mmCIF file of C-alpha atoms and ligand atoms in Angstrom:
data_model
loop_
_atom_site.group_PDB
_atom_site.id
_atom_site.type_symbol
_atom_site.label_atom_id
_atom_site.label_comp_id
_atom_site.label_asym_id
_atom_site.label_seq_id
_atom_site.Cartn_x
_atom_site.Cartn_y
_atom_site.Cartn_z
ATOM 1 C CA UNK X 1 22.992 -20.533 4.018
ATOM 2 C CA UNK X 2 20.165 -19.714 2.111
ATOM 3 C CA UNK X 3 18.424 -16.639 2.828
ATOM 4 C CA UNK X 4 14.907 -16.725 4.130
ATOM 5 C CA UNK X 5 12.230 -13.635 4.498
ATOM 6 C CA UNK X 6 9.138 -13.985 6.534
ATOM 7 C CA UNK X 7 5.970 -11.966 5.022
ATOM 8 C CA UNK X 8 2.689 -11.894 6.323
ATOM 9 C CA UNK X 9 -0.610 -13.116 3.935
ATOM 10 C CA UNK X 10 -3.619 -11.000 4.626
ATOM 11 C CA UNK X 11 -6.150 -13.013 2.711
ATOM 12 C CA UNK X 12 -8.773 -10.911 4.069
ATOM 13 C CA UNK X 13 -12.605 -11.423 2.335
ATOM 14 C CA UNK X 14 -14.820 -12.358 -0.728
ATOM 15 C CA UNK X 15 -12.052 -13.614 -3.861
ATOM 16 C CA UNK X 16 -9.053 -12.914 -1.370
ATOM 17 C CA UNK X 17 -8.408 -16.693 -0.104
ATOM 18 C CA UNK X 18 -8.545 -17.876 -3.781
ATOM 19 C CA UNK X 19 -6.470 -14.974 -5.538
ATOM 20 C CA UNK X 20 -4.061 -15.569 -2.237
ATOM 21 C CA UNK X 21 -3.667 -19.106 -2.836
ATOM 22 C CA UNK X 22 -2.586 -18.151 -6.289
ATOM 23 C CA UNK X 23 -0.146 -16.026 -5.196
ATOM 24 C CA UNK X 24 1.366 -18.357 -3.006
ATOM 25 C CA UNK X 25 1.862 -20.973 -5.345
ATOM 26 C CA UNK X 26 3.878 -18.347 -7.250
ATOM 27 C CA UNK X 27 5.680 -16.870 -4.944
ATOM 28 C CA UNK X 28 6.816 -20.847 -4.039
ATOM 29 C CA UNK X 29 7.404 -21.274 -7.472
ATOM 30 C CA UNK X 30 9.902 -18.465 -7.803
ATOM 31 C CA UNK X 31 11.600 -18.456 -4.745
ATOM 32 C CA UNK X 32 12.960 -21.814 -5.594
ATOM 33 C CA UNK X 33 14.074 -21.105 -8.820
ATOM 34 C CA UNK X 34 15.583 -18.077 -7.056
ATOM 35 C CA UNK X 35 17.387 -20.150 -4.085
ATOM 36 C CA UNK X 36 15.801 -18.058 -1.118
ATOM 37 C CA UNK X 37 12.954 -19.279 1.344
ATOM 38 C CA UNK X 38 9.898 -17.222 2.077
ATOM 39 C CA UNK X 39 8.329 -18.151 5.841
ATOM 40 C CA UNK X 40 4.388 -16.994 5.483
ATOM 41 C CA UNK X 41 2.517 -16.156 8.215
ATOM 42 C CA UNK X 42 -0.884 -16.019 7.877
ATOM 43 C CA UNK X 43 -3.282 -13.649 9.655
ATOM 44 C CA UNK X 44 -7.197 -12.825 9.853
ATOM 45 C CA UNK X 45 -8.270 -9.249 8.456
ATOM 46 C CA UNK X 46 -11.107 -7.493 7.746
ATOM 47 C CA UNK X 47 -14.501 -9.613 7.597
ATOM 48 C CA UNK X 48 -12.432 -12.668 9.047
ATOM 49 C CA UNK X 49 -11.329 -11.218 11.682
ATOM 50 C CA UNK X 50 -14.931 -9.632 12.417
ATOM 51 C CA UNK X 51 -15.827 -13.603 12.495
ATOM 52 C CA UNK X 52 -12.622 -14.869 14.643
ATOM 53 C CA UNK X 53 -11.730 -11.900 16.447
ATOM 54 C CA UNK X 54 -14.950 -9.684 16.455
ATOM 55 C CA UNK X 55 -12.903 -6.571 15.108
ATOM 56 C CA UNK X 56 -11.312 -6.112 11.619
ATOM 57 C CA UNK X 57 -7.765 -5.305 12.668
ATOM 58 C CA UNK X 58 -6.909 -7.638 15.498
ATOM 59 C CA UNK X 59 -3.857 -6.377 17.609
ATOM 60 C CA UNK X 60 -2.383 -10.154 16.941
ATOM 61 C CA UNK X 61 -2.459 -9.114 13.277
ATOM 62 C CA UNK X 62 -0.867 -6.143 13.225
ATOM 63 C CA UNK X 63 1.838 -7.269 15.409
ATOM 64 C CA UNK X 64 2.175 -9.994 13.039
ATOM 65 C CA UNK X 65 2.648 -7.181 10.277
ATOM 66 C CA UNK X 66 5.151 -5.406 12.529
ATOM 67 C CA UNK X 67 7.506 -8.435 12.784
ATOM 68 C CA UNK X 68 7.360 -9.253 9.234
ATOM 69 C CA UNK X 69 9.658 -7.625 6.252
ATOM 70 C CA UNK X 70 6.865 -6.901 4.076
ATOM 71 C CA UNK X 71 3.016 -7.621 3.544
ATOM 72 C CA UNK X 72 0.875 -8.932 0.984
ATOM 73 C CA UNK X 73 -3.158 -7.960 1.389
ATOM 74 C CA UNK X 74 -5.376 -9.213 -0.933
ATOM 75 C CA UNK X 75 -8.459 -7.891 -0.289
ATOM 76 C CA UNK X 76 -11.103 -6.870 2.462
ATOM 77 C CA UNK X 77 -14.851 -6.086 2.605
ATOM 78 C CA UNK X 78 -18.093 -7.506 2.048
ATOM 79 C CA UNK X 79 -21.777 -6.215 1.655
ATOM 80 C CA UNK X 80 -22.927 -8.337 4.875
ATOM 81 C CA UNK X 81 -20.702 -5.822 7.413
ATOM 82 C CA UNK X 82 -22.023 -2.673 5.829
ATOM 83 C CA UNK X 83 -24.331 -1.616 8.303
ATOM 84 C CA UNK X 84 -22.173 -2.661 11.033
ATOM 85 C CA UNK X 85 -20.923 0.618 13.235
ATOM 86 C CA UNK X 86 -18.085 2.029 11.847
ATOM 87 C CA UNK X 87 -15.397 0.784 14.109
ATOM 88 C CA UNK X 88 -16.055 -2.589 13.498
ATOM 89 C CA UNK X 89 -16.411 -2.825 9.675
ATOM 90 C CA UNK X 90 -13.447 -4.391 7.315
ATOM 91 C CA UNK X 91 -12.621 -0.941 6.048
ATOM 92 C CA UNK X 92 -11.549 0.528 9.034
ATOM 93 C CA UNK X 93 -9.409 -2.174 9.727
ATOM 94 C CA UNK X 94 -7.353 -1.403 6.485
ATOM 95 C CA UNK X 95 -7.226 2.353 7.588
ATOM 96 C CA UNK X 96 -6.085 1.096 10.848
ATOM 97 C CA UNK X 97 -3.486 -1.093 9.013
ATOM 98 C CA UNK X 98 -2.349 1.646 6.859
ATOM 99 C CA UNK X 99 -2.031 4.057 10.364
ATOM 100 C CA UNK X 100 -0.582 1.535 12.673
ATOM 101 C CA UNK X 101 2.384 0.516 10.110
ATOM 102 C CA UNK X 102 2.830 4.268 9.612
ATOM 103 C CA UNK X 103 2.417 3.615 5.638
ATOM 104 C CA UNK X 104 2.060 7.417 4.200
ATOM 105 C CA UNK X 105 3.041 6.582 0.783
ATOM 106 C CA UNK X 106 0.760 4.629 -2.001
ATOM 107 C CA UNK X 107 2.086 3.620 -5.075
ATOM 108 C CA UNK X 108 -0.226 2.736 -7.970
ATOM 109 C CA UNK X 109 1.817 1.890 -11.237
ATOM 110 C CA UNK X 110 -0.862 1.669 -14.676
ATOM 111 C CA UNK X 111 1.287 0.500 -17.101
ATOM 112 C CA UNK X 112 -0.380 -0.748 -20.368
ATOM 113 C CA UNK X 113 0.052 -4.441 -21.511
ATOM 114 C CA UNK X 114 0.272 -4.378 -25.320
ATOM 115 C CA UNK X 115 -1.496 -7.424 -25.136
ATOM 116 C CA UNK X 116 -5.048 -5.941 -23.513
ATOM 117 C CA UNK X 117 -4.545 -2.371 -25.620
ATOM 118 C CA UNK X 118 -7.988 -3.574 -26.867
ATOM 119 C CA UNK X 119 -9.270 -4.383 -23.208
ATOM 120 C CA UNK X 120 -9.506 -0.940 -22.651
ATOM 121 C CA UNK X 121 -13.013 1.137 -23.019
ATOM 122 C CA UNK X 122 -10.827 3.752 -24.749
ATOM 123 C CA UNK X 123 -9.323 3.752 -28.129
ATOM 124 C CA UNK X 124 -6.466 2.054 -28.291
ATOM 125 C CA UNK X 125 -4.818 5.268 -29.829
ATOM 126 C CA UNK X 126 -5.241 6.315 -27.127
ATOM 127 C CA UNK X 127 -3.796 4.488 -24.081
ATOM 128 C CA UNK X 128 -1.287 2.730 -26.297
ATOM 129 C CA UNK X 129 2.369 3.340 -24.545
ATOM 130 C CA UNK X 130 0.669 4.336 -21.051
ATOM 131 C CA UNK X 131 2.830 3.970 -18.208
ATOM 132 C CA UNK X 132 2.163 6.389 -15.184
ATOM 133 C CA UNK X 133 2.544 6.038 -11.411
ATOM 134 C CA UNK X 134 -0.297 7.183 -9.071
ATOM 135 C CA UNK X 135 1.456 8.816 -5.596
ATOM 136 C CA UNK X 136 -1.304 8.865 -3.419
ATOM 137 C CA UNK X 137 -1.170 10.250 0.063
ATOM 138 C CA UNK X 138 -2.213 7.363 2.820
ATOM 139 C CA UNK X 139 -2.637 8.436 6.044
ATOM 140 C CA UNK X 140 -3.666 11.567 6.227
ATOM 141 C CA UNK X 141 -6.159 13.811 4.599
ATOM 142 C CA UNK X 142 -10.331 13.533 4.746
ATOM 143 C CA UNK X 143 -9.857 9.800 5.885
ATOM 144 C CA UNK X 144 -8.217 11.033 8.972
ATOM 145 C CA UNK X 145 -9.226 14.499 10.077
ATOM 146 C CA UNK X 146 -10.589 15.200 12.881
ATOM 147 C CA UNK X 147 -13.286 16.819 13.950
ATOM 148 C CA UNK X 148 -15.689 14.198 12.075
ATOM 149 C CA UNK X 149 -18.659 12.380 12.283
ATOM 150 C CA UNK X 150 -22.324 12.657 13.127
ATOM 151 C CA UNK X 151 -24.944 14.832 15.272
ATOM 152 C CA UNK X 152 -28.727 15.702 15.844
ATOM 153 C CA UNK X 153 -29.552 19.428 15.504
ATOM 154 C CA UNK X 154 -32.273 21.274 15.676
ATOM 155 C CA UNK X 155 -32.966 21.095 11.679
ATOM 156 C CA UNK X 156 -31.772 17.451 11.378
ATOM 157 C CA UNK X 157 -29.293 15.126 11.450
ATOM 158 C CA UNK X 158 -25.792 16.539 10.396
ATOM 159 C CA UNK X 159 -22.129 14.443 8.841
ATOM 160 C CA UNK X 160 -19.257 15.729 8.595
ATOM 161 C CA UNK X 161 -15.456 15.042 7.499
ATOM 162 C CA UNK X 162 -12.365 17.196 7.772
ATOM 163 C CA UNK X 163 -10.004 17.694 5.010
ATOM 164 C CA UNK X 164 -6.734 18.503 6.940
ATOM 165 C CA UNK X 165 -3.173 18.245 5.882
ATOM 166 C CA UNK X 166 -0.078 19.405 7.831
ATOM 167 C CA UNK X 167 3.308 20.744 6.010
ATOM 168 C CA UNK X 168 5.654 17.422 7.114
ATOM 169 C CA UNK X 169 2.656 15.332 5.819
ATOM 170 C CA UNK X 170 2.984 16.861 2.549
ATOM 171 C CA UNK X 171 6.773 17.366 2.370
ATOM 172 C CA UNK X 172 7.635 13.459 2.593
ATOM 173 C CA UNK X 173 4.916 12.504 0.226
ATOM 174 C CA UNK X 174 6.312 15.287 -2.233
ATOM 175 C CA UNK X 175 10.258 13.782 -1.661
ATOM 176 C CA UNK X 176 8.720 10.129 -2.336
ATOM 177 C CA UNK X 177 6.921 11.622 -5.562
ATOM 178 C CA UNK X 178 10.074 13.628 -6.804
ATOM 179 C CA UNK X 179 12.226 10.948 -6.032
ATOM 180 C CA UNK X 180 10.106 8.601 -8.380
ATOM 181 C CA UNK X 181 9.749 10.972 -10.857
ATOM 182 C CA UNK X 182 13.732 11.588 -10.921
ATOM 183 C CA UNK X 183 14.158 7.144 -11.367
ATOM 184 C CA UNK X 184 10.929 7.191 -14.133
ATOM 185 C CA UNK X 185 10.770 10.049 -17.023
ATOM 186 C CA UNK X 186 11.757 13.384 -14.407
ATOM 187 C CA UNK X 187 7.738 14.755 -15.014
ATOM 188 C CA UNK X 188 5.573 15.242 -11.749
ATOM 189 C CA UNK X 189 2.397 16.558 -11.998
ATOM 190 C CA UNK X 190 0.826 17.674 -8.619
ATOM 191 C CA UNK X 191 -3.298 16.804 -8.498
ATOM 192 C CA UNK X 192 -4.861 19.435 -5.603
ATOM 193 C CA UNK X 193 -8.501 21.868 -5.461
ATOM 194 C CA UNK X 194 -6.271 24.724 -4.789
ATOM 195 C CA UNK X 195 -8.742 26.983 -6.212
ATOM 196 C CA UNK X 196 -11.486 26.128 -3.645
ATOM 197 C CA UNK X 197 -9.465 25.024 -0.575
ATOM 198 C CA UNK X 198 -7.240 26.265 1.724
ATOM 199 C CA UNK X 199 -6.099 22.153 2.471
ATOM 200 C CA UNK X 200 -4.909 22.375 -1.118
ATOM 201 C CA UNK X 201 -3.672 25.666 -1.089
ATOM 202 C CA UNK X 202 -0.946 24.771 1.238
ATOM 203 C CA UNK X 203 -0.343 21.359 -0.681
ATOM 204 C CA UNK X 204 0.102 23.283 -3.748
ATOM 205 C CA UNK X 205 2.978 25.820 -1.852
ATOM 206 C CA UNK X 206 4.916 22.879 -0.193
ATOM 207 C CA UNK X 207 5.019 20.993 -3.414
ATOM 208 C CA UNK X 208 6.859 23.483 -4.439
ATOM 209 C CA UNK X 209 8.885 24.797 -1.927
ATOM 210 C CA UNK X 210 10.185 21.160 -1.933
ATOM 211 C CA UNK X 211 10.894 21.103 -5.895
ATOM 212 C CA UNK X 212 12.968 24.280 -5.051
ATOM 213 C CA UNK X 213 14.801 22.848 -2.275
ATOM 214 C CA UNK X 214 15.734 19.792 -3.921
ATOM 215 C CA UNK X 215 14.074 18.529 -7.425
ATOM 216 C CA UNK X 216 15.204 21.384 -9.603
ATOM 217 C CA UNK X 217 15.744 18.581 -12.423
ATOM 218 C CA UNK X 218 11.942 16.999 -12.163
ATOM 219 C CA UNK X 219 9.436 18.960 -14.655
ATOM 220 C CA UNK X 220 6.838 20.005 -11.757
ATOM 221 C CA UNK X 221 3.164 21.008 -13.216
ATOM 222 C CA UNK X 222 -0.142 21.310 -11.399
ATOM 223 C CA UNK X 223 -3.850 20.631 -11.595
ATOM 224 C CA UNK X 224 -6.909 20.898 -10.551
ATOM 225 C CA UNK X 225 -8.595 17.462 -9.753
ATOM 226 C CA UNK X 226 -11.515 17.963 -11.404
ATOM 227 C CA UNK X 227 -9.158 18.730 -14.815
ATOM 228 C CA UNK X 228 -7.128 15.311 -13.822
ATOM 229 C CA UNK X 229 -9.811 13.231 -14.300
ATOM 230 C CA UNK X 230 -10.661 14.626 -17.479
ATOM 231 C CA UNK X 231 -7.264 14.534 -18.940
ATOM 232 C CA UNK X 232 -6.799 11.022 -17.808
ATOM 233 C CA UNK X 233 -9.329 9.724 -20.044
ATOM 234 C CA UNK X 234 -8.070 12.416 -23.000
ATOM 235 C CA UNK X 235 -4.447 11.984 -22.766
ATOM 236 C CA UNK X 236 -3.421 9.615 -19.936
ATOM 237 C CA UNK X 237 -0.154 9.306 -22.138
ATOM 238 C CA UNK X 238 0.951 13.049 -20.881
ATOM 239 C CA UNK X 239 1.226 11.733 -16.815
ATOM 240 C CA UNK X 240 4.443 10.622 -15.622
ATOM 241 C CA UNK X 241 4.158 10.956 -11.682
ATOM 242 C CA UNK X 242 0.641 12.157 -10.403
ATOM 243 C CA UNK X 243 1.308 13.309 -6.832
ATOM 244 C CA UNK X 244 -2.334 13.388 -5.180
ATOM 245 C CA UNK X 245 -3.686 13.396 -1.393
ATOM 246 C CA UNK X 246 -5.590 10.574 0.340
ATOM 247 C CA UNK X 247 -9.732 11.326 -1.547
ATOM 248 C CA UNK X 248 -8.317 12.267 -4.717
ATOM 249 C CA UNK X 249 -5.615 9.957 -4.999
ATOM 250 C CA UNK X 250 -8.425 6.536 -4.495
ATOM 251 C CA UNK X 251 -10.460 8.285 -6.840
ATOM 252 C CA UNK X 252 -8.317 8.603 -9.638
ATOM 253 C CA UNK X 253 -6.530 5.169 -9.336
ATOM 254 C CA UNK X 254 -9.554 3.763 -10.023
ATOM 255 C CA UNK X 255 -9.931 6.077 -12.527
ATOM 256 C CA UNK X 256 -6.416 5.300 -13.809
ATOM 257 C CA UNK X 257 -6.823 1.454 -13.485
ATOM 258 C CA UNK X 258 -9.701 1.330 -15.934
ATOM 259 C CA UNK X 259 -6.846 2.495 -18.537
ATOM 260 C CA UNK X 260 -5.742 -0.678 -18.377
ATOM 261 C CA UNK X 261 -8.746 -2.605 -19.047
ATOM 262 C CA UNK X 262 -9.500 -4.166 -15.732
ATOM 263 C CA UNK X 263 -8.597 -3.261 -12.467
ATOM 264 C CA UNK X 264 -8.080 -6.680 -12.628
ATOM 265 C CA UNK X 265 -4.728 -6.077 -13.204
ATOM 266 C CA UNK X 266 -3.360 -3.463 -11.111
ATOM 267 C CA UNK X 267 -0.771 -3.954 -8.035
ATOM 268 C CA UNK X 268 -0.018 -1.164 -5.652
ATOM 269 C CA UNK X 269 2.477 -0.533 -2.714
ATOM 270 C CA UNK X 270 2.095 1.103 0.592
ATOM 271 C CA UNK X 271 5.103 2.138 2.235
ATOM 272 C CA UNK X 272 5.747 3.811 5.389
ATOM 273 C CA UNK X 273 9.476 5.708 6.642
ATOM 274 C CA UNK X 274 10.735 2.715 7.670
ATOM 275 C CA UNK X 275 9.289 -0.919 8.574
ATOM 276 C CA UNK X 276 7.195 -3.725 5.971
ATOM 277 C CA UNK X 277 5.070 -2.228 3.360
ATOM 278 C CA UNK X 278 1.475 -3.352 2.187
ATOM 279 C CA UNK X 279 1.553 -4.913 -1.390
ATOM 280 C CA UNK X 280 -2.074 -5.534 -2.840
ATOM 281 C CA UNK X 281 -4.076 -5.459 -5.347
ATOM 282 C CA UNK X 282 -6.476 -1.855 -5.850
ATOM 283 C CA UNK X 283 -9.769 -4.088 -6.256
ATOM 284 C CA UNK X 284 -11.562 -4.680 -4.004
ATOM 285 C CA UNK X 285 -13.168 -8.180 -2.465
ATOM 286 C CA UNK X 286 -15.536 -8.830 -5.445
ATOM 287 C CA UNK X 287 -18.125 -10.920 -3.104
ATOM 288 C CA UNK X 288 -20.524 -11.317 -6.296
ATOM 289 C CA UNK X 289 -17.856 -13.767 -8.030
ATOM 290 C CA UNK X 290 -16.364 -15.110 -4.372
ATOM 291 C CA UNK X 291 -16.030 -18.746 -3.562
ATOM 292 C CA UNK X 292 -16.352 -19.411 -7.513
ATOM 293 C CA UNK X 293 -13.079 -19.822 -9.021
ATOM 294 C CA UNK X 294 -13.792 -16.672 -11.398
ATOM 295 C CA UNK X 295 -11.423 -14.150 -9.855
ATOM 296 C CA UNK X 296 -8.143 -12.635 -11.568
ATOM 297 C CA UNK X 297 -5.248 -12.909 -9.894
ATOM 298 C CA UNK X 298 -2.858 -10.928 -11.938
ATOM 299 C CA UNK X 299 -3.383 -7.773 -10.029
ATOM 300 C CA UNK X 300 -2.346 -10.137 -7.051
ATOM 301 C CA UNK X 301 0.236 -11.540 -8.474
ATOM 302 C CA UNK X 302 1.825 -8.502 -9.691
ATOM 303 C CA UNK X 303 1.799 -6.888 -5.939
ATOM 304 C CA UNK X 304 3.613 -10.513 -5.069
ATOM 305 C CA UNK X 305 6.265 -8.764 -7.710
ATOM 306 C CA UNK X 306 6.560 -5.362 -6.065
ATOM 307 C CA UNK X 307 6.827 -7.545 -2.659
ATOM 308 C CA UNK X 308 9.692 -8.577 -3.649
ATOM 309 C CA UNK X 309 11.170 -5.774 -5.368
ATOM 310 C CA UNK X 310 10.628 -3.254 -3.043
ATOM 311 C CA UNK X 311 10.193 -5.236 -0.037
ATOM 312 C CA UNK X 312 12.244 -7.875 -0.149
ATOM 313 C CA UNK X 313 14.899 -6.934 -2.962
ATOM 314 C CA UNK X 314 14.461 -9.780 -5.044
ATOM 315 C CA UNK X 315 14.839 -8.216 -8.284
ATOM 316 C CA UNK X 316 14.884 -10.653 -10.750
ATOM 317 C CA UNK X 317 12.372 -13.084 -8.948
ATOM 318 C CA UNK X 318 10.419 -9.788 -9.446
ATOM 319 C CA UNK X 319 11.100 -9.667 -12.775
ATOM 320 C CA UNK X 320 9.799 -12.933 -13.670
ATOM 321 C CA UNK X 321 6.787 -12.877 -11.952
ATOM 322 C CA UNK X 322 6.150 -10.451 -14.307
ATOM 323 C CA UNK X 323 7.421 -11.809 -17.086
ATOM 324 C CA UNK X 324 5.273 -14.693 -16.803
ATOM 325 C CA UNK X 325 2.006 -12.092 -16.478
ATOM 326 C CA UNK X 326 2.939 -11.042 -19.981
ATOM 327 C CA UNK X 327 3.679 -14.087 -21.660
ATOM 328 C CA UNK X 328 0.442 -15.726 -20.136
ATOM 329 C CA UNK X 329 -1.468 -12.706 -21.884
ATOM 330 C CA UNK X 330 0.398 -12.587 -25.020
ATOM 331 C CA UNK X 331 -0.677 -16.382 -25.279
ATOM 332 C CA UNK X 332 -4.077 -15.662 -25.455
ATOM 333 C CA UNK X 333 -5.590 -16.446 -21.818
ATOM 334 C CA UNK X 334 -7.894 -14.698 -20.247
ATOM 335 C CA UNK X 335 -9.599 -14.834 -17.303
ATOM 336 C CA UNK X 336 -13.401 -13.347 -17.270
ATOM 337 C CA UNK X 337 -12.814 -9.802 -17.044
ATOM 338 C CA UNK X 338 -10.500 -9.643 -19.241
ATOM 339 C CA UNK X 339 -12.184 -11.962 -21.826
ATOM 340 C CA UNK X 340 -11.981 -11.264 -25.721
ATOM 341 C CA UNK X 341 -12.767 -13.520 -29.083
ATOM 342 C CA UNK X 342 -10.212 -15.744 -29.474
ATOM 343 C CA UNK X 343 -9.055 -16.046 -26.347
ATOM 344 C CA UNK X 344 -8.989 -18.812 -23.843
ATOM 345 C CA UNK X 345 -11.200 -18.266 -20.230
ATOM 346 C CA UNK X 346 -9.777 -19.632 -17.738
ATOM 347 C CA UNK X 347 -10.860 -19.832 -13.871
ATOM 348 C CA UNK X 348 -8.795 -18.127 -11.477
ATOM 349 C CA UNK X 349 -7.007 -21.861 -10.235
ATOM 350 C CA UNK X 350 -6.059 -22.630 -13.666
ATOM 351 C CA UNK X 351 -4.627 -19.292 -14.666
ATOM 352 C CA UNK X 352 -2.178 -20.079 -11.604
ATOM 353 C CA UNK X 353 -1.407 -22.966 -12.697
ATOM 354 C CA UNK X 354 -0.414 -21.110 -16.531
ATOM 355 C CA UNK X 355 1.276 -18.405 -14.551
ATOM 356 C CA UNK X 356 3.610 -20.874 -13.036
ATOM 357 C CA UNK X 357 3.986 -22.874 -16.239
ATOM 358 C CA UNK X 358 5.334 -19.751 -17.531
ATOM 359 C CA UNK X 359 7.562 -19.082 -14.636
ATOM 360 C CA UNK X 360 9.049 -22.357 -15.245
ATOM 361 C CA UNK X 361 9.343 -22.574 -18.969
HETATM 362 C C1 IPM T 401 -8.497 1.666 -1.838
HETATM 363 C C2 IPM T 401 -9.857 1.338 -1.291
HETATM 364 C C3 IPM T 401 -9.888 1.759 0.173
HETATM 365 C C4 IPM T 401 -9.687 3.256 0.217
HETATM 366 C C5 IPM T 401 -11.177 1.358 0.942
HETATM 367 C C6 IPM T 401 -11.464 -0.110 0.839
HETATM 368 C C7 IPM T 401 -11.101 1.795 2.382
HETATM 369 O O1 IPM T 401 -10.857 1.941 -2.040
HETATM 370 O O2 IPM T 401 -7.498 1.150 -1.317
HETATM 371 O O3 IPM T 401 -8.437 2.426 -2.809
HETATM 372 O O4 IPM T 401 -10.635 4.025 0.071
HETATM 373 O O5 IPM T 401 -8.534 3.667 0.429
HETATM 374 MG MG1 MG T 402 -10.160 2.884 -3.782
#
């Protein structure tokens, strides 16, 4: 009997259908060559479920999630909801999503491609041999303390966010940090504001009271956020493991993707204790190129590879998914954002249809 895994597709809004289509074809591609079965079961999110469902997180989805073994998002927002009251907009459907599937734990890998060293706005010196992993807390944090929100007063109008974390919230995230750092080069370097806030004071002590209890062998440092961002563009070759909460954590990935070149190309994974994870792509929904065959899927296609890795154990369909991403670079395409002299553009349907001719060569 062959063995078959059911994932859900969140195509979501803007490039997502096209850069999901892409992915699918892939995923088909390797699965066969792999001799398992993947059942897909699509479901509306964000801006498309504001149009089917009139909310961006239908109930329907998320059960769909639920039942699932993992998920693959690829992407969620667009300029026409923006002024739409917070519950309903596409981004608090992905907060819901992250909440409801209890998924604490981001993981955004920024590993170099020797082939786009010269993508990069920085030297190539520089970023050459980068390979670092982003930990970034999910569900907690300034996204979801309470109290927040707005009121009237007397001198004006008044908005306000809470930056709260409790000790199990950071404890787990530290473990999944340590333990990464423990499988990668043993370095973890903890990202907090410890010298202005008591929410990173605490962070600070149970990142350590954990490396005492347990992670003796991981090199633990710390630093302040605003001194991560600058030595991320300095020397992003010194990070191993950045362990950050939920604010910092989206700041510098993006940060940390633009090492790569694009952020075009960079997957990340969302996993909770137990239960599907969220694989998907850090960019966002791109509506300026949407609907015109311009997108990269790469990022997308690489989050299909952690999908299976992490979420489905299929290691070596994994493996050449991303295989293929190399060799299709190291032949000299390119889609747009990504484009260099003497390369070859192509649209976002014809680099899937490369990606698989690599797969299958
Ligand atoms: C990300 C995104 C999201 C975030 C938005 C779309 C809510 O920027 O996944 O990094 O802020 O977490
Ligand atoms: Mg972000």
């Amino acid at each position: 009997m062959t063995t078959s895994h059911r994932i859900t597709l969140l195509a979501g809004d803007g490039i997502g259908p096209e850069i999901t289509a892409v992915a699918r074809q892939l995923l088909d591609a390797v699965s066969r060559r792999h001799g398992f079965t993947l059942i897909y079961d699509e479901q509306p999110m964000g801006g498309a479920a504001i149009e089917a469902n009139g909310v961006p997180l239908p109930e329907s989805t998320l059960e769909a999630c639920r039942a699932s073994e993992a998920v693959l998002l690829a992407a969620i927002g667009s300029p026409q909801y923006d002024k739409l009251p917070r519950q309903q907009r596409p981004e608090t459907g992905l907060l819901g999503l992250r909440a409801g599937l209890g998924l604490f734990a981001n993981l955004r890998p920024v590993k170099i491609v020797p082939a786009l060293a010269s993508a990069s706005s920085l030297k190539p010196e520089v970023i050459d041999g980068v390979d670092l992993m982003v930990v970034r807390e999910l569900t907690g944090g300034i996204y979801f303390g309470t109290p927040k929100g707005r009121v009237k007063t007397e001198s004006g109008e008044r908005g306000f966010n809470t930056m709260a974390y409790s000790d199990f919230e950071v404890d787990r995230i530290a473990r999944v940090g340590f333990e990464l750092a423990r499988q990668r080069r043993g370095q973890l370097c903890s990202v907090d504001k410890a010298n202005v806030l008591d929410v990173s004071q605490l962070w600070r002590e149970r990142v350590e009271a954990i490396h005492g209890e347990a992670y003796g062998d991981v090199a633990l440092s710390h630093l302040y956020v605003d001194n991560a961002a600058m030595q991320l563009v300095r020397a992003p070759k010194q990070f191993d493991v950045l362990l950050t909460g939920n604010l910092f954590g989206d700041i510098l990935s993006d940060e940390a993707a633009m090492l790569s070149g694009s952020i075009g190309m960079l997957p990340s994974a969302s996993l909770g204790e137990a239960g599907p994870g969220v694989f998907e792509p850090i960019h966002g929904s791109a509506p300026d190129i949407a609907g015109q065959d311009k997108a990269n899927p790469m990022a997308m296609v690489l989050s299909a590879a952690m999908l299976l890795r992490i979420g489905l154990k299929q290691e070596a369909a994994a493996a050449d998914l991303e295989r293929a991403v190399d060799q299709v670079l190291a032949e000299g395409y390119r889609t747009g954002d990504l484009m260099q002299a003497g390369c070859t553009q192509l649209g976002c349907r014809a680099m899937g249809d490369q990606l698989q001719a690599a797969l299958e060569s």
